[in-house]
């Protein structure tokens, strides 16, 4: 019997380079999954454009479009159900995911963070701030982490982690580029691991 492919929604706010890496890896590694929905708090961004160009449904949804936060959260859950989403991958989504959505996807939502959690995570630790903090702390290595999402920022169980060196002449920007390149290989590997876990 053919089992149906795992249906994925990615949440993005920016370039979507991780989204693109995931999309390509699913094809190249022939993973039993497909990205069927891109959700963003921005109507236009690299991720939304990529989705449109590749026939992936898009949903621009923000709290501002609704009378209350609860209505926003409920609508998000409804849309995810309509698209029969099995797992959610956060890839540079710059908003906190509503608790109602987290609750609807227990152990079925991942995030990627550009550091070795539990170090350099939590409120305010995003983008270039993370790499600046790593350099200021004098770390000799950093990396990326894929973790399950729960109601607490960057605190869910770690699924996969990989290190990269911090070089003596690094700036936050050179370090960010090295970590991002690592993320592009790590996230597909973490997805593969999650798919295997779900099918075992
Ligand atoms: C990545 O560094 C990711 O770890 C962080 O946001 C960035 C997103 O980049 N959460 P992109 O949109 O995937 O290019």
Tab-separated table of N, CA, C and O and ligand atoms in Angstrom, residues 14-19 91-92 112-114 180 183, ligand 1:
chain	number	residue	atom	x	y	z
A	14	UNK	N	11.438	35.963	5.459
A	14	UNK	CA	12.492	36.668	4.726
A	14	UNK	C	12.910	36.006	3.440
A	14	UNK	O	12.071	35.565	2.654
A	15	UNK	N	14.233	35.897	3.282
A	15	UNK	CA	14.812	35.349	2.059
A	15	UNK	C	14.315	33.958	1.728
A	15	UNK	O	14.139	33.610	0.568
A	16	UNK	N	14.173	33.159	2.758
A	16	UNK	CA	13.709	31.791	2.527
A	16	UNK	C	14.793	30.878	1.990
A	16	UNK	O	14.486	29.895	1.318
A	17	UNK	N	16.055	31.165	2.317
A	17	UNK	CA	17.109	30.287	1.775
A	17	UNK	C	17.013	28.886	2.379
A	17	UNK	O	17.316	27.894	1.706
A	18	UNK	N	16.575	28.786	3.627
A	18	UNK	CA	16.379	27.449	4.220
A	18	UNK	C	15.207	26.727	3.565
A	18	UNK	O	15.251	25.513	3.345
A	19	UNK	N	14.158	27.472	3.270
A	19	UNK	CA	12.994	26.912	2.562
A	19	UNK	C	13.446	26.320	1.222
A	19	UNK	O	13.132	25.174	0.878
A	91	UNK	N	11.197	28.450	9.250
A	91	UNK	CA	12.461	28.736	8.558
A	91	UNK	C	12.598	30.250	8.432
A	91	UNK	O	12.175	30.839	7.447
A	92	UNK	N	13.129	30.862	9.477
A	92	UNK	CA	13.267	32.313	9.467
A	92	UNK	C	11.936	33.017	9.634
A	92	UNK	O	11.701	34.063	9.025
A	112	UNK	N	14.674	26.137	13.130
A	112	UNK	CA	16.137	26.142	13.029
A	112	UNK	C	16.660	27.421	13.654
A	112	UNK	O	16.111	28.502	13.425
A	113	UNK	N	17.688	27.259	14.460
A	113	UNK	CA	18.273	28.406	15.164
A	113	UNK	C	19.770	28.470	14.827
A	113	UNK	O	20.450	27.436	14.862
A	114	UNK	N	20.292	29.676	14.536
A	114	UNK	CA	21.691	29.762	14.074
A	114	UNK	C	22.731	29.796	15.198
A	114	UNK	O	23.612	30.652	15.199
A	180	UNK	N	24.896	29.860	8.064
A	180	UNK	CA	23.749	29.679	7.155
A	180	UNK	C	23.998	28.520	6.186
A	180	UNK	O	23.105	27.715	5.917
A	183	UNK	N	23.312	25.483	7.979
A	183	UNK	CA	21.860	25.295	8.148
A	183	UNK	C	21.238	24.618	6.926
A	183	UNK	O	20.339	23.789	7.060
B	1	LIG	C1	18.326	31.566	9.526
B	1	LIG	O1	19.578	31.947	10.005
B	1	LIG	C2	17.570	30.824	10.596
B	1	LIG	O2	18.384	30.088	11.455
B	1	LIG	C3	16.924	31.934	11.359
B	1	LIG	O3	16.578	32.892	10.393
B	1	LIG	C4	17.429	32.772	9.253
B	1	LIG	C5	16.551	32.595	8.067
B	1	LIG	O4	17.204	32.719	6.860
B	1	LIG	N1	15.840	31.444	12.180
B	1	LIG	P1	16.452	32.311	5.512
B	1	LIG	O5	15.182	33.140	5.405
B	1	LIG	O6	16.153	30.847	5.564
B	1	LIG	O7	17.431	32.662	4.423
